[in-house]
Amino acid sequence: MLTRIDHIGIACFDLDKTVEFYRATYGFEVFHTEVNEEQGVREAMLKINETSDGGASYIQLLEPTREDSAVGKWLAKNGEGVHHIAFGTEDVRGDSEAIRGKGVRVLYDQPRTGSMGSSITFLHPKDCHGVLTELVTSNPDH
């Protein structure tokens, strides 16, 4: 069962400049940064609030580390902006299979490692009214 909006992913050309905008404009501070080599991104997670299920909601800023990454290709086509929405779940594998059973294409056969050691998968945007949708099970150590 999906429990919350985990994060909204925003693609950007310059991570440091974009982080500074969110800090100066809204007062959001960086909670976590990392480079995900598999996905070809450098990212910053800005915590917005805690949630009733023990998780949190974030803005995820994504800068591609290579042009051929999914975010790099997306930026080249669309420019900066909202890239995806992510919903939190206690069971990314089970929920993705249930959603697959309803005719929605799941992009990964097995969940992959996402930000802060989370378990993730994506749903095809053409099956989700044009919205790239991510399912996330948070790593309890974060």
Short mmCIF file of N, CA, C and O in Angstrom, two decimals:
data_model
loop_
_atom_site.label_atom_id
_atom_site.label_comp_id
_atom_site.label_asym_id
_atom_site.label_seq_id
_atom_site.Cartn_x
_atom_site.Cartn_y
_atom_site.Cartn_z
N MET A 1 0.84 -1.18 0.00
CA MET A 1 0.00 0.00 0.00
C MET A 1 0.89 1.25 0.00
O MET A 1 1.83 1.35 0.77
N LEU A 2 0.59 2.16 -0.87
CA LEU A 2 1.34 3.41 -0.94
C LEU A 2 0.95 4.28 0.25
O LEU A 2 -0.23 4.42 0.55
N THR A 3 1.95 4.82 0.94
CA THR A 3 1.68 5.50 2.21
C THR A 3 1.89 7.01 2.19
O THR A 3 1.40 7.70 3.08
N ARG A 4 2.65 7.53 1.22
CA ARG A 4 2.96 8.95 1.25
C ARG A 4 3.62 9.36 -0.06
O ARG A 4 4.04 8.51 -0.84
N ILE A 5 3.75 10.65 -0.26
CA ILE A 5 4.63 11.14 -1.31
C ILE A 5 6.02 11.15 -0.69
O ILE A 5 6.27 11.87 0.27
N ASP A 6 6.90 10.30 -1.21
CA ASP A 6 8.27 10.23 -0.70
C ASP A 6 9.08 11.43 -1.18
O ASP A 6 9.72 12.09 -0.39
N HIS A 7 9.04 11.68 -2.48
CA HIS A 7 9.75 12.83 -3.01
C HIS A 7 9.24 13.21 -4.39
O HIS A 7 8.57 12.43 -5.04
N ILE A 8 9.61 14.39 -4.78
CA ILE A 8 9.40 14.86 -6.15
C ILE A 8 10.79 15.09 -6.72
O ILE A 8 11.60 15.81 -6.13
N GLY A 9 11.09 14.41 -7.82
CA GLY A 9 12.39 14.52 -8.47
C GLY A 9 12.39 15.66 -9.47
O GLY A 9 11.50 15.76 -10.31
N ILE A 10 13.39 16.53 -9.36
CA ILE A 10 13.52 17.68 -10.24
C ILE A 10 14.88 17.60 -10.94
O ILE A 10 15.92 17.55 -10.28
N ALA A 11 14.85 17.56 -12.26
CA ALA A 11 16.07 17.50 -13.05
C ALA A 11 16.63 18.92 -13.21
O ALA A 11 15.88 19.87 -13.43
N CYS A 12 17.95 19.02 -13.08
CA CYS A 12 18.59 20.34 -13.21
C CYS A 12 19.94 20.21 -13.90
O CYS A 12 20.55 19.16 -13.90
N PHE A 13 20.39 21.31 -14.49
CA PHE A 13 21.68 21.34 -15.16
C PHE A 13 22.83 21.55 -14.18
O PHE A 13 23.93 21.06 -14.41
N ASP A 14 22.59 22.32 -13.10
CA ASP A 14 23.64 22.67 -12.15
C ASP A 14 23.12 22.43 -10.74
O ASP A 14 22.36 23.24 -10.21
N LEU A 15 23.52 21.32 -10.14
CA LEU A 15 23.00 20.93 -8.83
C LEU A 15 23.30 21.98 -7.77
O LEU A 15 22.41 22.36 -6.99
N ASP A 16 24.52 22.48 -7.71
CA ASP A 16 24.89 23.44 -6.67
C ASP A 16 24.05 24.72 -6.77
O ASP A 16 23.58 25.25 -5.77
N LYS A 17 23.87 25.20 -7.98
CA LYS A 17 23.07 26.42 -8.20
C LYS A 17 21.61 26.18 -7.81
O LYS A 17 20.97 27.04 -7.20
N THR A 18 21.09 25.01 -8.16
CA THR A 18 19.69 24.71 -7.85
C THR A 18 19.49 24.52 -6.36
O THR A 18 18.49 24.99 -5.79
N VAL A 19 20.43 23.84 -5.69
CA VAL A 19 20.36 23.71 -4.23
C VAL A 19 20.33 25.09 -3.59
O VAL A 19 19.52 25.36 -2.68
N GLU A 20 21.18 25.99 -4.05
CA GLU A 20 21.24 27.34 -3.48
C GLU A 20 19.90 28.07 -3.67
O GLU A 20 19.44 28.78 -2.78
N PHE A 21 19.26 27.88 -4.82
CA PHE A 21 17.94 28.49 -5.04
C PHE A 21 16.94 27.99 -4.01
O PHE A 21 16.22 28.78 -3.39
N TYR A 22 16.85 26.68 -3.81
CA TYR A 22 15.89 26.11 -2.85
C TYR A 22 16.22 26.52 -1.41
O TYR A 22 15.31 26.73 -0.60
N ARG A 23 17.49 26.67 -1.10
CA ARG A 23 17.89 27.10 0.23
C ARG A 23 17.51 28.57 0.44
O ARG A 23 16.85 28.93 1.41
N ALA A 24 17.91 29.43 -0.49
CA ALA A 24 17.68 30.87 -0.35
C ALA A 24 16.20 31.24 -0.47
O ALA A 24 15.74 32.14 0.23
N THR A 25 15.48 30.55 -1.34
CA THR A 25 14.09 30.91 -1.60
C THR A 25 13.12 30.32 -0.59
O THR A 25 12.21 31.00 -0.12
N TYR A 26 13.31 29.04 -0.25
CA TYR A 26 12.35 28.35 0.61
C TYR A 26 12.90 27.95 1.97
O TYR A 26 12.15 27.48 2.83
N GLY A 27 14.19 28.08 2.16
CA GLY A 27 14.79 27.70 3.44
C GLY A 27 15.05 26.21 3.58
O GLY A 27 15.37 25.75 4.67
N PHE A 28 14.94 25.45 2.50
CA PHE A 28 15.19 24.01 2.55
C PHE A 28 16.68 23.75 2.61
O PHE A 28 17.45 24.35 1.86
N GLU A 29 17.10 22.85 3.48
CA GLU A 29 18.50 22.49 3.61
C GLU A 29 18.73 21.09 3.08
O GLU A 29 17.83 20.25 3.10
N VAL A 30 19.93 20.83 2.64
CA VAL A 30 20.30 19.52 2.11
C VAL A 30 20.35 18.53 3.26
O VAL A 30 21.02 18.76 4.28
N PHE A 31 19.64 17.43 3.10
CA PHE A 31 19.62 16.35 4.08
C PHE A 31 20.65 15.29 3.73
O PHE A 31 21.28 14.69 4.59
N HIS A 32 20.82 15.04 2.41
CA HIS A 32 21.69 13.96 1.94
C HIS A 32 22.13 14.27 0.52
O HIS A 32 21.35 14.78 -0.28
N THR A 33 23.37 13.92 0.20
CA THR A 33 23.85 14.00 -1.18
C THR A 33 24.54 12.69 -1.53
O THR A 33 25.06 12.00 -0.65
N GLU A 34 24.53 12.35 -2.80
CA GLU A 34 25.25 11.18 -3.27
C GLU A 34 25.36 11.21 -4.79
O GLU A 34 24.65 11.97 -5.46
N VAL A 35 26.25 10.37 -5.29
CA VAL A 35 26.36 10.12 -6.73
C VAL A 35 25.92 8.69 -6.94
O VAL A 35 26.41 7.77 -6.28
N ASN A 36 24.95 8.50 -7.83
CA ASN A 36 24.48 7.17 -8.18
C ASN A 36 25.04 6.85 -9.56
O ASN A 36 24.52 7.32 -10.57
N GLU A 37 26.14 6.10 -9.57
CA GLU A 37 26.82 5.78 -10.83
C GLU A 37 25.92 4.99 -11.78
O GLU A 37 25.92 5.22 -12.98
N GLU A 38 25.16 4.04 -11.23
CA GLU A 38 24.29 3.21 -12.06
C GLU A 38 23.28 4.06 -12.82
O GLU A 38 23.01 3.82 -14.00
N GLN A 39 22.71 5.06 -12.14
CA GLN A 39 21.71 5.91 -12.79
C GLN A 39 22.32 7.14 -13.44
O GLN A 39 21.62 7.89 -14.12
N GLY A 40 23.62 7.36 -13.23
CA GLY A 40 24.30 8.48 -13.87
C GLY A 40 23.85 9.84 -13.37
O GLY A 40 23.70 10.77 -14.17
N VAL A 41 23.65 9.97 -12.04
CA VAL A 41 23.21 11.24 -11.48
C VAL A 41 23.99 11.59 -10.22
O VAL A 41 24.45 10.72 -9.48
N ARG A 42 24.08 12.88 -10.01
CA ARG A 42 24.51 13.44 -8.74
C ARG A 42 23.25 14.07 -8.16
O ARG A 42 22.51 14.76 -8.88
N GLU A 43 22.99 13.82 -6.89
CA GLU A 43 21.71 14.26 -6.35
C GLU A 43 21.84 14.86 -4.96
O GLU A 43 22.80 14.59 -4.24
N ALA A 44 20.85 15.67 -4.63
CA ALA A 44 20.70 16.22 -3.29
C ALA A 44 19.26 16.01 -2.87
O ALA A 44 18.33 16.30 -3.63
N MET A 45 19.09 15.50 -1.65
CA MET A 45 17.76 15.33 -1.07
C MET A 45 17.55 16.46 -0.06
O MET A 45 18.35 16.62 0.86
N LEU A 46 16.48 17.22 -0.25
CA LEU A 46 16.14 18.31 0.65
C LEU A 46 14.90 17.89 1.42
O LEU A 46 13.83 17.69 0.82
N LYS A 47 15.03 17.71 2.72
CA LYS A 47 13.90 17.23 3.53
C LYS A 47 12.89 18.35 3.73
O LYS A 47 13.24 19.46 4.11
N ILE A 48 11.63 18.01 3.47
CA ILE A 48 10.55 18.97 3.64
C ILE A 48 9.89 18.79 5.01
O ILE A 48 9.67 19.73 5.73
N ASN A 49 9.56 17.53 5.33
CA ASN A 49 8.90 17.26 6.61
C ASN A 49 8.96 15.78 6.96
O ASN A 49 9.25 14.95 6.11
N GLU A 50 8.66 15.48 8.20
CA GLU A 50 8.49 14.10 8.65
C GLU A 50 7.06 13.68 8.31
O GLU A 50 6.18 14.53 8.14
N THR A 51 6.80 12.37 8.23
CA THR A 51 5.46 11.89 7.94
C THR A 51 4.99 10.95 9.04
O THR A 51 5.79 10.44 9.82
N SER A 52 3.70 10.71 9.10
CA SER A 52 3.12 9.93 10.18
C SER A 52 3.54 8.46 10.16
O SER A 52 3.45 7.78 11.17
N ASP A 53 4.05 7.98 9.01
CA ASP A 53 4.47 6.57 8.94
C ASP A 53 5.96 6.41 9.27
O ASP A 53 6.53 5.36 9.07
N GLY A 54 6.58 7.45 9.80
CA GLY A 54 7.99 7.37 10.18
C GLY A 54 8.94 7.75 9.06
O GLY A 54 10.14 7.80 9.26
N GLY A 55 8.42 8.02 7.87
CA GLY A 55 9.25 8.43 6.75
C GLY A 55 9.37 9.94 6.69
O GLY A 55 9.19 10.64 7.69
N ALA A 56 9.66 10.44 5.53
CA ALA A 56 9.76 11.88 5.31
C ALA A 56 9.40 12.18 3.88
O ALA A 56 9.30 11.27 3.05
N SER A 57 9.19 13.44 3.59
CA SER A 57 8.97 13.90 2.22
C SER A 57 10.13 14.81 1.83
O SER A 57 10.59 15.62 2.64
N TYR A 58 10.57 14.66 0.59
CA TYR A 58 11.76 15.36 0.11
C TYR A 58 11.52 15.98 -1.26
O TYR A 58 10.63 15.57 -2.00
N ILE A 59 12.38 16.93 -1.59
CA ILE A 59 12.61 17.35 -2.96
C ILE A 59 13.94 16.71 -3.33
O ILE A 59 14.92 16.84 -2.60
N GLN A 60 13.98 16.00 -4.45
CA GLN A 60 15.21 15.36 -4.93
C GLN A 60 15.67 16.13 -6.16
O GLN A 60 14.98 16.16 -7.17
N LEU A 61 16.84 16.75 -6.05
CA LEU A 61 17.41 17.47 -7.18
C LEU A 61 18.41 16.56 -7.87
O LEU A 61 19.26 15.94 -7.21
N LEU A 62 18.30 16.45 -9.19
CA LEU A 62 19.09 15.49 -9.97
C LEU A 62 19.86 16.20 -11.08
O LEU A 62 19.27 16.86 -11.93
N GLU A 63 21.17 16.04 -11.05
CA GLU A 63 22.03 16.55 -12.12
C GLU A 63 22.69 15.34 -12.78
O GLU A 63 23.30 14.53 -12.10
N PRO A 64 22.59 15.20 -14.10
CA PRO A 64 23.23 14.06 -14.75
C PRO A 64 24.75 14.14 -14.68
O PRO A 64 25.32 15.23 -14.76
N THR A 65 25.37 12.98 -14.54
CA THR A 65 26.84 12.93 -14.58
C THR A 65 27.32 12.53 -15.96
O THR A 65 28.52 12.59 -16.25
N ARG A 66 26.39 12.12 -16.80
CA ARG A 66 26.72 11.79 -18.19
C ARG A 66 25.48 12.04 -19.06
O ARG A 66 24.34 11.88 -18.60
N GLU A 67 25.72 12.41 -20.30
CA GLU A 67 24.63 12.77 -21.21
C GLU A 67 23.72 11.59 -21.55
O GLU A 67 22.54 11.79 -21.84
N ASP A 68 24.26 10.36 -21.51
CA ASP A 68 23.45 9.20 -21.90
C ASP A 68 22.64 8.62 -20.75
O ASP A 68 21.96 7.61 -20.93
N SER A 69 22.67 9.25 -19.57
CA SER A 69 21.83 8.77 -18.47
C SER A 69 20.38 9.13 -18.75
O SER A 69 20.09 10.01 -19.58
N ALA A 70 19.45 8.48 -18.06
CA ALA A 70 18.03 8.77 -18.26
C ALA A 70 17.73 10.24 -17.96
O ALA A 70 17.00 10.90 -18.71
N VAL A 71 18.31 10.77 -16.90
CA VAL A 71 18.07 12.18 -16.56
C VAL A 71 18.75 13.09 -17.58
O VAL A 71 18.19 14.13 -17.96
N GLY A 72 19.94 12.72 -18.04
CA GLY A 72 20.62 13.51 -19.06
C GLY A 72 19.81 13.61 -20.34
O GLY A 72 19.66 14.69 -20.93
N LYS A 73 19.27 12.49 -20.79
CA LYS A 73 18.43 12.47 -21.99
C LYS A 73 17.17 13.28 -21.78
O LYS A 73 16.72 14.01 -22.67
N TRP A 74 16.58 13.14 -20.60
CA TRP A 74 15.34 13.87 -20.29
C TRP A 74 15.59 15.37 -20.31
O TRP A 74 14.81 16.13 -20.88
N LEU A 75 16.69 15.81 -19.68
CA LEU A 75 17.04 17.24 -19.67
C LEU A 75 17.26 17.78 -21.08
O LEU A 75 16.82 18.88 -21.40
N ALA A 76 17.94 17.01 -21.92
CA ALA A 76 18.21 17.44 -23.29
C ALA A 76 16.90 17.65 -24.06
O ALA A 76 16.80 18.56 -24.88
N LYS A 77 15.92 16.84 -23.77
CA LYS A 77 14.64 16.92 -24.48
C LYS A 77 13.70 17.95 -23.86
O LYS A 77 13.00 18.67 -24.58
N ASN A 78 13.66 18.01 -22.52
CA ASN A 78 12.64 18.80 -21.83
C ASN A 78 13.13 20.03 -21.09
O ASN A 78 12.33 20.87 -20.70
N GLY A 79 14.41 20.10 -20.82
CA GLY A 79 14.92 21.18 -19.99
C GLY A 79 14.65 20.90 -18.51
O GLY A 79 14.13 19.85 -18.14
N GLU A 80 15.02 21.84 -17.67
CA GLU A 80 14.87 21.65 -16.23
C GLU A 80 13.39 21.59 -15.82
O GLU A 80 12.55 22.22 -16.44
N GLY A 81 13.13 20.83 -14.77
CA GLY A 81 11.77 20.77 -14.25
C GLY A 81 11.47 19.46 -13.57
O GLY A 81 12.36 18.63 -13.34
N VAL A 82 10.19 19.27 -13.24
CA VAL A 82 9.76 18.06 -12.55
C VAL A 82 10.00 16.85 -13.44
O VAL A 82 9.53 16.80 -14.58
N HIS A 83 10.74 15.91 -12.93
CA HIS A 83 11.11 14.70 -13.65
C HIS A 83 10.21 13.53 -13.27
O HIS A 83 9.78 12.76 -14.12
N HIS A 84 9.91 13.38 -11.97
CA HIS A 84 9.07 12.27 -11.52
C HIS A 84 8.50 12.54 -10.14
O HIS A 84 8.94 13.44 -9.45
N ILE A 85 7.50 11.73 -9.78
CA ILE A 85 6.95 11.73 -8.44
C ILE A 85 7.17 10.34 -7.86
O ILE A 85 7.07 9.35 -8.58
N ALA A 86 7.51 10.29 -6.59
CA ALA A 86 7.78 9.00 -5.93
C ALA A 86 6.86 8.82 -4.75
O ALA A 86 6.69 9.71 -3.92
N PHE A 87 6.27 7.63 -4.69
CA PHE A 87 5.40 7.26 -3.57
C PHE A 87 6.12 6.27 -2.67
O PHE A 87 6.75 5.33 -3.14
N GLY A 88 6.00 6.49 -1.36
CA GLY A 88 6.58 5.57 -0.39
C GLY A 88 5.68 4.37 -0.18
O GLY A 88 4.46 4.46 -0.25
N THR A 89 6.32 3.24 0.06
CA THR A 89 5.62 1.99 0.34
C THR A 89 6.48 1.12 1.25
O THR A 89 7.71 1.22 1.20
N GLU A 90 5.86 0.29 2.04
CA GLU A 90 6.62 -0.64 2.87
C GLU A 90 7.16 -1.81 2.06
O GLU A 90 8.06 -2.51 2.51
N ASP A 91 6.58 -2.05 0.86
CA ASP A 91 6.94 -3.23 0.07
C ASP A 91 6.97 -2.89 -1.41
O ASP A 91 6.00 -3.13 -2.13
N VAL A 92 8.08 -2.34 -1.88
CA VAL A 92 8.18 -1.93 -3.28
C VAL A 92 7.97 -3.11 -4.22
O VAL A 92 7.30 -2.99 -5.24
N ARG A 93 8.50 -4.26 -3.86
CA ARG A 93 8.35 -5.44 -4.73
C ARG A 93 6.88 -5.88 -4.82
O ARG A 93 6.34 -6.08 -5.90
N GLY A 94 6.22 -6.01 -3.69
CA GLY A 94 4.83 -6.46 -3.68
C GLY A 94 3.89 -5.47 -4.34
O GLY A 94 3.02 -5.85 -5.13
N ASP A 95 4.08 -4.18 -4.04
CA ASP A 95 3.20 -3.17 -4.63
C ASP A 95 3.44 -3.03 -6.13
O ASP A 95 2.49 -2.84 -6.89
N SER A 96 4.70 -3.15 -6.58
CA SER A 96 4.94 -3.06 -8.01
C SER A 96 4.32 -4.24 -8.75
O SER A 96 3.79 -4.08 -9.85
N GLU A 97 4.36 -5.41 -8.15
CA GLU A 97 3.72 -6.58 -8.78
C GLU A 97 2.20 -6.42 -8.82
O GLU A 97 1.56 -6.77 -9.81
N ALA A 98 1.62 -5.88 -7.77
CA ALA A 98 0.17 -5.65 -7.75
C ALA A 98 -0.22 -4.63 -8.82
O ALA A 98 -1.22 -4.81 -9.53
N ILE A 99 0.58 -3.60 -8.97
CA ILE A 99 0.30 -2.58 -9.99
C ILE A 99 0.52 -3.14 -11.38
O ILE A 99 -0.26 -2.88 -12.30
N ARG A 100 1.56 -3.98 -11.55
CA ARG A 100 1.79 -4.66 -12.83
C ARG A 100 0.55 -5.51 -13.21
O ARG A 100 0.16 -5.55 -14.36
N GLY A 101 -0.04 -6.14 -12.21
CA GLY A 101 -1.23 -6.96 -12.43
C GLY A 101 -2.43 -6.15 -12.91
O GLY A 101 -3.39 -6.72 -13.43
N LYS A 102 -2.38 -4.85 -12.74
CA LYS A 102 -3.46 -3.97 -13.20
C LYS A 102 -3.16 -3.40 -14.59
O LYS A 102 -3.85 -2.50 -15.06
N GLY A 103 -2.09 -3.90 -15.23
CA GLY A 103 -1.78 -3.51 -16.60
C GLY A 103 -0.79 -2.36 -16.74
O GLY A 103 -0.58 -1.87 -17.85
N VAL A 104 -0.16 -1.94 -15.66
CA VAL A 104 0.82 -0.86 -15.72
C VAL A 104 2.21 -1.48 -15.88
O VAL A 104 2.56 -2.41 -15.15
N ARG A 105 2.97 -0.95 -16.83
CA ARG A 105 4.33 -1.46 -17.04
C ARG A 105 5.26 -0.99 -15.93
O ARG A 105 5.33 0.19 -15.62
N VAL A 106 5.95 -1.96 -15.32
CA VAL A 106 6.97 -1.68 -14.32
C VAL A 106 8.31 -1.76 -15.04
O VAL A 106 8.59 -2.73 -15.73
N LEU A 107 9.15 -0.73 -14.88
CA LEU A 107 10.36 -0.64 -15.69
C LEU A 107 11.48 -1.57 -15.27
O LEU A 107 12.33 -1.91 -16.08
N TYR A 108 11.54 -2.00 -14.01
CA TYR A 108 12.57 -2.92 -13.55
C TYR A 108 11.92 -4.22 -13.11
O TYR A 108 10.96 -4.20 -12.35
N ASP A 109 12.47 -5.35 -13.55
CA ASP A 109 11.95 -6.64 -13.10
C ASP A 109 12.22 -6.86 -11.62
O ASP A 109 11.41 -7.45 -10.91
N GLN A 110 13.36 -6.37 -11.15
CA GLN A 110 13.73 -6.45 -9.74
C GLN A 110 14.02 -5.03 -9.25
O GLN A 110 14.65 -4.25 -9.97
N PRO A 111 13.57 -4.68 -8.04
CA PRO A 111 13.89 -3.35 -7.53
C PRO A 111 15.39 -3.09 -7.51
O PRO A 111 16.19 -4.02 -7.36
N ARG A 112 15.76 -1.83 -7.67
CA ARG A 112 17.15 -1.40 -7.65
C ARG A 112 17.42 -0.53 -6.43
O ARG A 112 16.49 -0.12 -5.75
N THR A 113 18.69 -0.24 -6.22
CA THR A 113 19.06 0.62 -5.09
C THR A 113 18.94 2.08 -5.50
O THR A 113 19.48 2.49 -6.52
N GLY A 114 18.23 2.84 -4.68
CA GLY A 114 18.05 4.27 -4.93
C GLY A 114 18.73 5.10 -3.86
O GLY A 114 19.62 4.63 -3.15
N SER A 115 18.28 6.32 -3.72
CA SER A 115 18.84 7.26 -2.75
C SER A 115 18.84 6.71 -1.34
O SER A 115 17.87 6.08 -0.92
N MET A 116 19.90 6.98 -0.62
CA MET A 116 20.02 6.64 0.79
C MET A 116 19.80 5.15 1.04
O MET A 116 19.28 4.75 2.07
N GLY A 117 20.14 4.31 0.05
CA GLY A 117 20.02 2.86 0.21
C GLY A 117 18.61 2.33 0.09
O GLY A 117 18.33 1.18 0.45
N SER A 118 17.70 3.12 -0.45
CA SER A 118 16.31 2.68 -0.60
C SER A 118 16.19 1.62 -1.70
O SER A 118 17.11 1.41 -2.49
N SER A 119 15.05 0.99 -1.76
CA SER A 119 14.72 0.03 -2.81
C SER A 119 13.68 0.70 -3.70
O SER A 119 12.67 1.21 -3.20
N ILE A 120 13.94 0.72 -5.03
CA ILE A 120 13.08 1.49 -5.93
C ILE A 120 12.71 0.73 -7.20
O ILE A 120 13.41 -0.21 -7.60
N THR A 121 11.65 1.17 -7.82
CA THR A 121 11.33 0.82 -9.20
C THR A 121 10.52 1.96 -9.78
O THR A 121 10.06 2.84 -9.04
N PHE A 122 10.38 1.96 -11.10
CA PHE A 122 9.62 3.00 -11.78
C PHE A 122 8.47 2.39 -12.57
O PHE A 122 8.57 1.25 -13.04
N LEU A 123 7.42 3.17 -12.75
CA LEU A 123 6.27 2.80 -13.57
C LEU A 123 6.32 3.64 -14.84
O LEU A 123 6.68 4.82 -14.80
N HIS A 124 5.96 3.02 -15.95
CA HIS A 124 6.06 3.69 -17.25
C HIS A 124 5.13 4.90 -17.31
O HIS A 124 3.94 4.79 -17.01
N PRO A 125 5.66 6.06 -17.71
CA PRO A 125 4.82 7.26 -17.74
C PRO A 125 3.64 7.16 -18.70
O PRO A 125 2.58 7.76 -18.44
N LYS A 126 3.76 6.40 -19.77
CA LYS A 126 2.64 6.29 -20.71
C LYS A 126 1.45 5.54 -20.09
O LYS A 126 0.33 5.69 -20.55
N ASP A 127 1.72 4.76 -19.05
CA ASP A 127 0.64 4.06 -18.36
C ASP A 127 0.13 4.83 -17.14
O ASP A 127 -0.81 4.39 -16.48
N CYS A 128 0.78 5.97 -16.84
CA CYS A 128 0.46 6.76 -15.64
C CYS A 128 0.12 8.20 -16.03
O CYS A 128 0.53 9.16 -15.36
N HIS A 129 -0.60 8.35 -17.14
CA HIS A 129 -1.07 9.65 -17.61
C HIS A 129 0.07 10.65 -17.77
O HIS A 129 -0.05 11.83 -17.41
N GLY A 130 1.20 10.18 -18.31
CA GLY A 130 2.31 11.05 -18.63
C GLY A 130 3.26 11.34 -17.48
O GLY A 130 4.20 12.12 -17.64
N VAL A 131 3.06 10.70 -16.33
CA VAL A 131 3.90 10.97 -15.16
C VAL A 131 4.81 9.78 -14.88
O VAL A 131 4.32 8.67 -14.62
N LEU A 132 6.13 9.99 -14.96
CA LEU A 132 7.06 8.97 -14.52
C LEU A 132 6.87 8.83 -13.02
O LEU A 132 6.96 9.81 -12.27
N THR A 133 6.56 7.61 -12.57
CA THR A 133 6.22 7.35 -11.17
C THR A 133 7.20 6.36 -10.58
O THR A 133 7.46 5.32 -11.19
N GLU A 134 7.72 6.69 -9.42
CA GLU A 134 8.66 5.83 -8.72
C GLU A 134 8.00 5.29 -7.47
O GLU A 134 7.23 5.99 -6.81
N LEU A 135 8.30 4.04 -7.14
CA LEU A 135 7.90 3.44 -5.87
C LEU A 135 9.15 3.26 -5.04
O LEU A 135 10.18 2.80 -5.55
N VAL A 136 9.09 3.62 -3.75
CA VAL A 136 10.27 3.64 -2.88
C VAL A 136 9.98 2.96 -1.55
O VAL A 136 8.99 3.29 -0.89
N THR A 137 10.84 2.03 -1.18
CA THR A 137 10.86 1.52 0.19
C THR A 137 12.13 2.06 0.83
O THR A 137 13.25 1.76 0.38
N SER A 138 11.95 2.90 1.83
CA SER A 138 13.08 3.55 2.49
C SER A 138 13.95 2.53 3.21
O SER A 138 13.47 1.51 3.71
N ASN A 139 15.24 2.83 3.29
CA ASN A 139 16.18 2.05 4.07
C ASN A 139 16.00 2.49 5.52
O ASN A 139 16.14 3.66 5.83
N PRO A 140 15.69 1.56 6.43
CA PRO A 140 15.42 1.96 7.82
C PRO A 140 16.63 2.58 8.52
O PRO A 140 16.48 3.23 9.55
N ASP A 141 17.82 2.41 7.97
CA ASP A 141 19.02 2.99 8.58
C ASP A 141 19.19 4.47 8.26
O ASP A 141 20.12 5.11 8.74
N HIS A 142 18.30 5.03 7.42
CA HIS A 142 18.41 6.47 7.07
C HIS A 142 17.27 7.20 7.67
O HIS A 142 16.23 7.29 7.49
#
